[in-house]
mmCIF file of C-alpha atoms in Angstrom:
data_model
loop_
_atom_site.group_PDB
_atom_site.id
_atom_site.type_symbol
_atom_site.label_atom_id
_atom_site.label_comp_id
_atom_site.label_asym_id
_atom_site.label_seq_id
_atom_site.Cartn_x
_atom_site.Cartn_y
_atom_site.Cartn_z
ATOM 1 C CA UNK A 486 126.991 84.387 156.396
ATOM 2 C CA UNK A 487 125.251 83.907 159.709
ATOM 3 C CA UNK A 488 122.081 83.213 157.730
ATOM 4 C CA UNK A 489 123.444 79.753 157.020
ATOM 5 C CA UNK A 490 123.847 78.904 160.714
ATOM 6 C CA UNK A 491 120.257 77.814 161.372
ATOM 7 C CA UNK A 492 119.868 75.734 158.169
ATOM 8 C CA UNK A 493 123.295 74.211 158.849
ATOM 9 C CA UNK A 494 122.365 73.198 162.389
ATOM 10 C CA UNK A 495 118.971 71.939 161.214
ATOM 11 C CA UNK A 496 120.580 69.741 158.543
ATOM 12 C CA UNK A 497 123.067 68.367 161.086
ATOM 13 C CA UNK A 498 120.276 67.695 163.562
ATOM 14 C CA UNK A 499 118.192 65.829 160.976
ATOM 15 C CA UNK A 500 121.125 63.724 159.812
ATOM 16 C CA UNK A 501 122.104 62.940 163.403
ATOM 17 C CA UNK A 502 118.567 61.896 164.279
ATOM 18 C CA UNK A 503 118.620 59.505 161.323
ATOM 19 C CA UNK A 504 122.072 58.106 162.046
ATOM 20 C CA UNK A 505 121.663 57.632 165.799
ATOM 21 C CA UNK A 506 119.624 54.437 165.323
ATOM 22 C CA UNK A 507 122.011 52.067 167.080
ATOM 23 C CA UNK A 508 121.613 48.557 168.388
ATOM 24 C CA UNK A 509 123.796 46.209 170.354
ATOM 25 C CA UNK A 510 126.126 44.135 168.187
ATOM 26 C CA UNK A 511 128.885 41.925 169.552
ATOM 27 C CA UNK A 512 132.146 41.670 167.676
ATOM 28 C CA UNK A 513 132.084 39.184 164.803
ATOM 29 C CA UNK A 514 135.854 38.829 164.887
ATOM 30 C CA UNK A 515 136.620 38.233 168.552
ATOM 31 C CA UNK A 516 134.286 36.250 170.711
ATOM 32 C CA UNK A 517 132.832 37.781 173.849
ATOM 33 C CA UNK A 518 133.951 41.249 172.764
ATOM 34 C CA UNK A 519 131.757 44.218 172.034
ATOM 35 C CA UNK A 520 133.474 47.027 170.124
ATOM 36 C CA UNK A 521 132.211 50.188 168.459
ATOM 37 C CA UNK A 522 132.276 49.098 164.812
ATOM 38 C CA UNK A 523 132.851 52.591 163.477
ATOM 39 C CA UNK A 524 136.207 52.611 165.273
ATOM 40 C CA UNK A 525 137.269 49.069 164.492
ATOM 41 C CA UNK A 526 136.167 49.042 160.831
ATOM 42 C CA UNK A 527 136.980 45.398 160.209
ATOM 43 C CA UNK A 528 133.620 44.392 158.677
ATOM 44 C CA UNK A 529 132.483 46.435 155.699
ATOM 45 C CA UNK A 530 128.876 45.297 155.959
ATOM 46 C CA UNK A 531 128.460 46.949 159.350
ATOM 47 C CA UNK A 532 129.460 50.416 158.225
ATOM 48 C CA UNK A 533 127.155 53.071 156.821
ATOM 49 C CA UNK A 534 128.036 55.624 154.181
ATOM 50 C CA UNK A 535 129.954 58.501 155.773
ATOM 51 C CA UNK A 536 128.226 61.791 155.164
ATOM 52 C CA UNK A 537 129.539 65.384 155.225
ATOM 53 C CA UNK A 538 127.587 68.556 155.854
ATOM 54 C CA UNK A 539 129.407 71.810 155.255
ATOM 55 C CA UNK A 540 128.470 75.393 155.963
ATOM 56 C CA UNK A 541 131.418 76.845 154.013
ATOM 57 C CA UNK A 542 134.961 75.801 153.164
ATOM 58 C CA UNK A 543 136.118 76.045 156.779
ATOM 59 C CA UNK A 544 133.214 74.638 158.774
ATOM 60 C CA UNK A 545 131.958 71.117 158.238
ATOM 61 C CA UNK A 546 130.708 68.075 160.062
ATOM 62 C CA UNK A 547 131.503 64.453 159.188
ATOM 63 C CA UNK A 548 129.049 61.825 160.362
ATOM 64 C CA UNK A 549 130.166 58.207 160.174
ATOM 65 C CA UNK A 550 127.667 55.609 161.243
ATOM 66 C CA UNK A 551 127.661 51.904 161.859
ATOM 67 C CA UNK A 552 125.399 49.339 163.419
ATOM 68 C CA UNK A 553 126.329 50.032 167.020
ATOM 69 C CA UNK A 554 128.160 53.331 167.007
ATOM 70 C CA UNK A 555 128.278 56.791 165.493
ATOM 71 C CA UNK A 556 131.223 59.106 165.095
ATOM 72 C CA UNK A 557 130.685 62.832 164.623
ATOM 73 C CA UNK A 558 133.668 65.027 163.737
ATOM 74 C CA UNK A 559 133.411 68.802 163.712
ATOM 75 C CA UNK A 560 135.714 71.260 161.962
ATOM 76 C CA UNK A 561 135.455 74.647 163.679
ATOM 77 C CA UNK A 562 135.916 77.980 161.959
ATOM 78 C CA UNK A 563 139.358 79.420 162.730
ATOM 79 C CA UNK A 564 139.896 82.689 160.937
ATOM 80 C CA UNK A 565 143.346 83.690 162.220
ATOM 81 C CA UNK A 566 146.332 82.492 164.241
ATOM 82 C CA UNK A 567 144.890 83.471 167.618
ATOM 83 C CA UNK A 568 141.672 81.546 166.936
ATOM 84 C CA UNK A 569 143.683 78.529 165.815
ATOM 85 C CA UNK A 570 145.644 78.482 169.069
ATOM 86 C CA UNK A 571 142.564 79.148 171.210
ATOM 87 C CA UNK A 572 140.597 76.434 169.428
ATOM 88 C CA UNK A 573 143.404 73.934 169.797
ATOM 89 C CA UNK A 574 143.837 74.646 173.503
ATOM 90 C CA UNK A 575 140.122 74.645 174.217
ATOM 91 C CA UNK A 576 139.549 71.340 172.419
ATOM 92 C CA UNK A 577 142.558 69.811 174.151
ATOM 93 C CA UNK A 578 141.166 70.920 177.512
ATOM 94 C CA UNK A 579 137.886 69.173 176.803
ATOM 95 C CA UNK A 580 139.413 66.065 175.267
ATOM 96 C CA UNK A 581 141.594 65.494 178.325
ATOM 97 C CA UNK A 582 138.368 65.351 180.339
ATOM 98 C CA UNK A 583 136.643 63.096 177.812
ATOM 99 C CA UNK A 584 135.603 60.588 180.466
ATOM 100 C CA UNK A 585 133.369 63.099 182.139
ATOM 101 C CA UNK A 586 131.830 64.048 178.807
ATOM 102 C CA UNK A 587 130.983 60.394 178.133
ATOM 103 C CA UNK A 588 130.388 60.858 174.406
ATOM 104 C CA UNK A 589 133.616 62.722 173.620
ATOM 105 C CA UNK A 590 136.510 61.071 171.795
ATOM 106 C CA UNK A 591 140.021 61.661 173.117
ATOM 107 C CA UNK A 592 141.505 62.333 169.704
ATOM 108 C CA UNK A 593 139.853 64.184 166.851
ATOM 109 C CA UNK A 594 139.597 62.476 163.484
ATOM 110 C CA UNK A 595 142.201 63.550 160.890
ATOM 111 C CA UNK A 596 141.238 66.892 159.414
ATOM 112 C CA UNK A 597 138.774 67.897 162.122
ATOM 113 C CA UNK A 598 139.014 69.639 165.478
ATOM 114 C CA UNK A 599 136.883 67.514 167.758
ATOM 115 C CA UNK A 600 135.124 64.163 167.553
ATOM 116 C CA UNK A 601 132.280 62.491 169.400
ATOM 117 C CA UNK A 602 131.705 58.764 169.660
ATOM 118 C CA UNK A 603 128.185 57.642 170.534
ATOM 119 C CA UNK A 604 127.573 53.928 171.098
ATOM 120 C CA UNK A 605 124.420 51.906 171.598
ATOM 121 C CA UNK A 606 125.172 51.785 175.316
ATOM 122 C CA UNK A 607 124.940 55.567 175.438
ATOM 123 C CA UNK A 608 121.629 55.580 173.590
ATOM 124 C CA UNK A 609 120.324 52.955 175.993
ATOM 125 C CA UNK A 610 121.215 55.108 178.969
ATOM 126 C CA UNK A 611 120.342 58.528 177.589
ATOM 127 C CA UNK A 612 117.543 59.968 175.491
ATOM 128 C CA UNK A 613 118.579 60.064 171.809
ATOM 129 C CA UNK A 614 116.951 63.398 171.145
ATOM 130 C CA UNK A 615 118.742 64.864 174.146
ATOM 131 C CA UNK A 616 122.104 63.619 172.916
ATOM 132 C CA UNK A 617 121.412 65.216 169.544
ATOM 133 C CA UNK A 618 120.353 68.421 171.343
ATOM 134 C CA UNK A 619 123.630 68.377 173.237
ATOM 135 C CA UNK A 620 125.739 68.102 170.084
ATOM 136 C CA UNK A 621 123.848 70.909 168.348
ATOM 137 C CA UNK A 622 124.049 73.112 171.441
ATOM 138 C CA UNK A 623 127.783 72.378 171.589
ATOM 139 C CA UNK A 624 128.233 73.501 168.002
ATOM 140 C CA UNK A 625 126.344 76.722 168.675
ATOM 141 C CA UNK A 626 128.146 77.573 171.884
ATOM 142 C CA UNK A 627 131.637 76.823 170.577
ATOM 143 C CA UNK A 628 131.601 79.790 168.216
ATOM 144 C CA UNK A 629 130.336 82.128 170.932
ATOM 145 C CA UNK A 630 132.914 80.944 173.467
ATOM 146 C CA UNK A 631 135.722 81.279 170.949
ATOM 147 C CA UNK A 632 134.854 84.901 170.162
ATOM 148 C CA UNK A 633 134.513 85.656 173.875
ATOM 149 C CA UNK A 634 137.916 84.155 174.583
ATOM 150 C CA UNK A 635 139.469 86.050 171.701
ATOM 151 C CA UNK A 636 138.069 89.320 173.016
ATOM 152 C CA UNK A 637 139.332 88.484 176.503
ATOM 153 C CA UNK A 638 142.802 87.710 175.174
ATOM 154 C CA UNK A 639 142.933 90.940 173.213
ATOM 155 C CA UNK A 640 141.698 93.136 176.054
ATOM 156 C CA UNK A 641 144.051 91.475 178.543
ATOM 157 C CA UNK A 642 146.938 92.019 176.173
ATOM 158 C CA UNK A 643 145.983 95.653 175.727
ATOM 159 C CA UNK A 644 145.668 96.288 179.471
ATOM 160 C CA UNK A 645 148.951 94.618 180.326
ATOM 161 C CA UNK A 646 150.726 96.490 177.523
ATOM 162 C CA UNK A 647 149.277 99.753 178.820
ATOM 163 C CA UNK A 648 150.418 99.044 182.365
ATOM 164 C CA UNK A 649 153.859 98.144 181.141
ATOM 165 C CA UNK A 650 154.270 101.177 178.933
ATOM 166 C CA UNK A 651 153.081 103.552 181.724
ATOM 167 C CA UNK A 652 156.558 103.116 183.164
ATOM 168 C CA UNK A 653 158.099 104.971 180.268
ATOM 169 C CA UNK B 60 164.215 23.990 169.517
ATOM 170 C CA UNK B 61 164.477 23.038 165.871
ATOM 171 C CA UNK B 62 161.796 24.376 163.523
ATOM 172 C CA UNK B 63 160.077 21.633 161.567
ATOM 173 C CA UNK B 64 159.151 23.904 158.622
ATOM 174 C CA UNK B 65 161.399 25.447 156.026
ATOM 175 C CA UNK B 66 159.669 28.821 155.955
ATOM 176 C CA UNK B 67 157.309 30.566 158.313
ATOM 177 C CA UNK B 68 155.418 32.380 155.564
ATOM 178 C CA UNK B 69 152.297 30.470 156.519
ATOM 179 C CA UNK B 70 152.117 32.649 159.608
ATOM 180 C CA UNK B 71 151.476 35.694 157.487
ATOM 181 C CA UNK B 72 148.482 34.306 155.630
ATOM 182 C CA UNK B 73 145.258 36.156 156.491
ATOM 183 C CA UNK B 74 142.983 33.198 157.228
ATOM 184 C CA UNK B 75 139.932 35.423 157.695
ATOM 185 C CA UNK B 76 139.659 36.034 153.960
ATOM 186 C CA UNK B 77 138.911 32.351 153.442
ATOM 187 C CA UNK B 78 136.154 32.273 156.043
ATOM 188 C CA UNK B 79 132.866 31.166 154.475
ATOM 189 C CA UNK B 80 130.878 33.753 156.366
ATOM 190 C CA UNK B 81 132.907 36.640 155.077
ATOM 191 C CA UNK B 82 130.728 39.359 153.564
ATOM 192 C CA UNK B 83 131.216 39.964 149.883
ATOM 193 C CA UNK B 84 129.746 42.993 148.210
ATOM 194 C CA UNK B 85 127.080 41.771 145.810
ATOM 195 C CA UNK B 86 128.838 41.390 142.493
ATOM 196 C CA UNK B 87 126.618 43.660 140.454
ATOM 197 C CA UNK B 88 127.202 43.472 136.747
ATOM 198 C CA UNK B 89 129.456 46.401 136.150
ATOM 199 C CA UNK B 90 127.352 48.751 134.126
ATOM 200 C CA UNK B 91 129.218 50.665 131.484
ATOM 201 C CA UNK B 92 127.037 53.644 132.380
ATOM 202 C CA UNK B 93 129.104 56.788 132.326
ATOM 203 C CA UNK B 94 126.521 59.083 133.747
ATOM 204 C CA UNK B 95 124.916 61.984 131.921
ATOM 205 C CA UNK B 96 126.703 63.559 129.020
ATOM 206 C CA UNK B 97 128.069 66.910 130.177
ATOM 207 C CA UNK B 98 127.466 68.719 126.908
ATOM 208 C CA UNK B 99 123.873 67.514 126.949
ATOM 209 C CA UNK B 100 123.342 68.829 130.449
ATOM 210 C CA UNK B 101 125.016 72.131 129.579
ATOM 211 C CA UNK B 102 122.780 72.487 126.556
ATOM 212 C CA UNK B 103 119.604 71.844 128.553
ATOM 213 C CA UNK B 104 120.762 74.303 131.233
ATOM 214 C CA UNK B 105 121.469 76.966 128.625
ATOM 215 C CA UNK B 106 117.928 76.556 127.376
ATOM 216 C CA UNK B 107 116.802 77.391 130.914
ATOM 217 C CA UNK B 108 115.159 74.030 131.547
ATOM 218 C CA UNK B 109 116.737 73.462 134.957
ATOM 219 C CA UNK B 110 114.298 70.816 136.047
ATOM 220 C CA UNK B 111 114.773 68.788 132.860
ATOM 221 C CA UNK B 112 118.524 68.869 133.355
ATOM 222 C CA UNK B 113 118.055 67.585 136.893
ATOM 223 C CA UNK B 114 115.736 64.792 135.730
ATOM 224 C CA UNK B 115 118.196 63.749 133.016
ATOM 225 C CA UNK B 116 121.036 63.673 135.522
ATOM 226 C CA UNK B 117 119.030 61.637 138.023
ATOM 227 C CA UNK B 118 117.903 59.123 135.417
ATOM 228 C CA UNK B 119 121.413 58.510 134.113
ATOM 229 C CA UNK B 120 123.228 58.286 137.439
ATOM 230 C CA UNK B 121 126.189 55.866 137.394
ATOM 231 C CA UNK B 122 125.242 53.793 140.426
ATOM 232 C CA UNK B 123 126.702 50.437 139.497
ATOM 233 C CA UNK B 124 130.027 51.500 138.058
ATOM 234 C CA UNK B 125 133.109 51.086 140.243
ATOM 235 C CA UNK B 126 135.051 53.803 138.470
ATOM 236 C CA UNK B 127 135.642 56.562 140.999
ATOM 237 C CA UNK B 128 136.681 59.132 138.374
ATOM 238 C CA UNK B 129 133.356 58.779 136.590
ATOM 239 C CA UNK B 130 131.510 59.249 139.857
ATOM 240 C CA UNK B 131 133.556 62.332 140.752
ATOM 241 C CA UNK B 132 132.895 63.864 137.368
ATOM 242 C CA UNK B 133 129.161 63.212 137.585
ATOM 243 C CA UNK B 134 129.015 64.707 141.098
ATOM 244 C CA UNK B 135 130.524 67.924 139.749
ATOM 245 C CA UNK B 136 127.997 67.995 136.909
ATOM 246 C CA UNK B 137 125.030 67.424 139.194
ATOM 247 C CA UNK B 138 126.388 70.014 141.628
ATOM 248 C CA UNK B 139 126.432 72.512 138.785
ATOM 249 C CA UNK B 140 122.824 71.700 137.953
ATOM 250 C CA UNK B 141 121.747 72.035 141.591
ATOM 251 C CA UNK B 142 123.416 75.417 141.917
ATOM 252 C CA UNK B 143 121.695 76.828 138.833
ATOM 253 C CA UNK B 144 118.287 76.467 140.438
ATOM 254 C CA UNK B 145 116.772 79.543 142.004
ATOM 255 C CA UNK B 146 115.358 79.247 145.542
ATOM 256 C CA UNK B 147 111.731 79.401 144.423
ATOM 257 C CA UNK B 148 112.231 76.761 141.736
ATOM 258 C CA UNK B 149 113.539 74.205 144.234
ATOM 259 C CA UNK B 150 110.165 73.698 145.923
ATOM 260 C CA UNK B 151 108.362 72.908 142.690
ATOM 261 C CA UNK B 152 111.108 70.613 141.487
ATOM 262 C CA UNK B 153 111.240 68.600 144.706
ATOM 263 C CA UNK B 154 107.469 68.122 144.830
ATOM 264 C CA UNK B 155 107.402 66.517 141.397
ATOM 265 C CA UNK B 156 110.050 63.868 142.068
ATOM 266 C CA UNK B 157 109.183 60.333 143.109
ATOM 267 C CA UNK B 158 110.697 58.385 146.014
ATOM 268 C CA UNK B 159 113.741 56.779 144.323
ATOM 269 C CA UNK B 160 114.605 60.055 142.625
ATOM 270 C CA UNK B 161 114.377 61.898 145.948
ATOM 271 C CA UNK B 162 116.774 59.414 147.549
ATOM 272 C CA UNK B 163 119.194 59.824 144.665
ATOM 273 C CA UNK B 164 118.919 63.600 144.902
ATOM 274 C CA UNK B 165 119.677 63.455 148.623
ATOM 275 C CA UNK B 166 122.773 61.355 147.886
ATOM 276 C CA UNK B 167 123.980 64.007 145.482
ATOM 277 C CA UNK B 168 123.268 66.778 147.989
ATOM 278 C CA UNK B 169 125.465 65.091 150.575
ATOM 279 C CA UNK B 170 128.193 64.516 147.989
ATOM 280 C CA UNK B 171 127.911 68.137 146.982
ATOM 281 C CA UNK B 172 128.682 69.187 150.561
ATOM 282 C CA UNK B 173 132.104 67.585 150.208
ATOM 283 C CA UNK B 174 133.111 70.209 147.641
ATOM 284 C CA UNK B 175 132.217 73.533 149.235
ATOM 285 C CA UNK B 176 132.767 76.600 147.122
ATOM 286 C CA UNK B 177 131.520 80.178 147.255
ATOM 287 C CA UNK B 178 127.877 80.047 148.286
ATOM 288 C CA UNK B 179 127.415 76.425 147.232
ATOM 289 C CA UNK B 180 126.842 75.196 150.777
ATOM 290 C CA UNK B 181 124.101 77.728 151.415
ATOM 291 C CA UNK B 182 122.230 76.618 148.299
ATOM 292 C CA UNK B 183 122.759 72.953 149.166
ATOM 293 C CA UNK B 184 121.414 73.558 152.664
ATOM 294 C CA UNK B 185 118.239 74.961 151.108
ATOM 295 C CA UNK B 186 117.996 71.891 148.884
ATOM 296 C CA UNK B 187 118.524 69.625 151.886
ATOM 297 C CA UNK B 188 115.763 71.313 153.831
ATOM 298 C CA UNK B 189 113.279 71.086 150.956
ATOM 299 C CA UNK B 190 114.057 67.455 150.179
ATOM 300 C CA UNK B 191 113.808 66.586 153.875
ATOM 301 C CA UNK B 192 110.354 68.150 154.162
ATOM 302 C CA UNK B 193 109.132 65.803 151.430
ATOM 303 C CA UNK B 194 111.322 62.742 152.001
ATOM 304 C CA UNK B 195 111.634 62.846 155.781
ATOM 305 C CA UNK B 196 114.068 60.872 157.909
ATOM 306 C CA UNK B 197 113.553 57.798 155.717
ATOM 307 C CA UNK B 198 115.214 59.587 152.840
ATOM 308 C CA UNK B 199 118.323 60.295 154.915
ATOM 309 C CA UNK B 200 118.442 56.759 156.282
ATOM 310 C CA UNK B 201 118.262 55.307 152.775
ATOM 311 C CA UNK B 202 121.229 57.492 151.790
ATOM 312 C CA UNK B 203 123.202 56.196 154.791
ATOM 313 C CA UNK B 204 122.406 52.529 154.300
ATOM 314 C CA UNK B 205 122.354 52.080 150.522
ATOM 315 C CA UNK B 206 125.452 50.234 149.366
ATOM 316 C CA UNK B 207 125.149 51.728 145.876
ATOM 317 C CA UNK B 208 127.104 54.894 146.506
ATOM 318 C CA UNK B 209 126.819 57.768 144.106
#
């Protein structure tokens, strides 16, 4: 199963590199406004075909592009209840601090656990290949952090149960 | 203040639809193409000619039809064809396709990812890698920008 991780990340990286070609585009609907078209979705001609890349039934990535913005939604593997809760809390923690992340979206897209929104302003300020590197690194590290946290939760639970039951 | 109109329904009219600059999808003549015949494909697969089945599917792709059911059905058929290939056959097959066929194949690969089943994603990832090594980033960009969705 872990043999699909590297091809999966490679495919996501290649698709991201292709989709992150963004340019400035002012709103066609409201004058003097500049909105990320992938979020507004009023003009069909500005939107690209949304594309999914899946590693298995549980893990997938949805990449929606447009002329001036890109939305990446990630569904993270959650095998049991504990992982579901940990994932939810961890993502919530990060999404509350979305401003510091710059490219993070405050709410995940329906059906996914976390979403990124990259606009042309971000690509003007930051190196595109570095942004792509960041997203891929994020996807790699998430799984590791989740297993670490799960182990920590389990060992803490065991230790506290032991301490408690020593009384009897 | 007295209203000077009988009804205010005019307020609910969406005036933007009448704008001259509004984008309209090119009205392509709706092709009655129904995609490849499934029994045909099954027959070719049973004969072991995987590559021929793939070629047939790519040449009869229903690009201009608006019928979503037809497209869904064809995606499942093509997915079946893609999964019958063995890993060493993929290389040969990809090298003998031309540019438009590669783009079409890439479209099907991405559609195939939307229906993950046991082991299908791993095989599709191999396909993706091989097609990318021949088609490059241009192939992916053409999938993203082409309005003729598969």
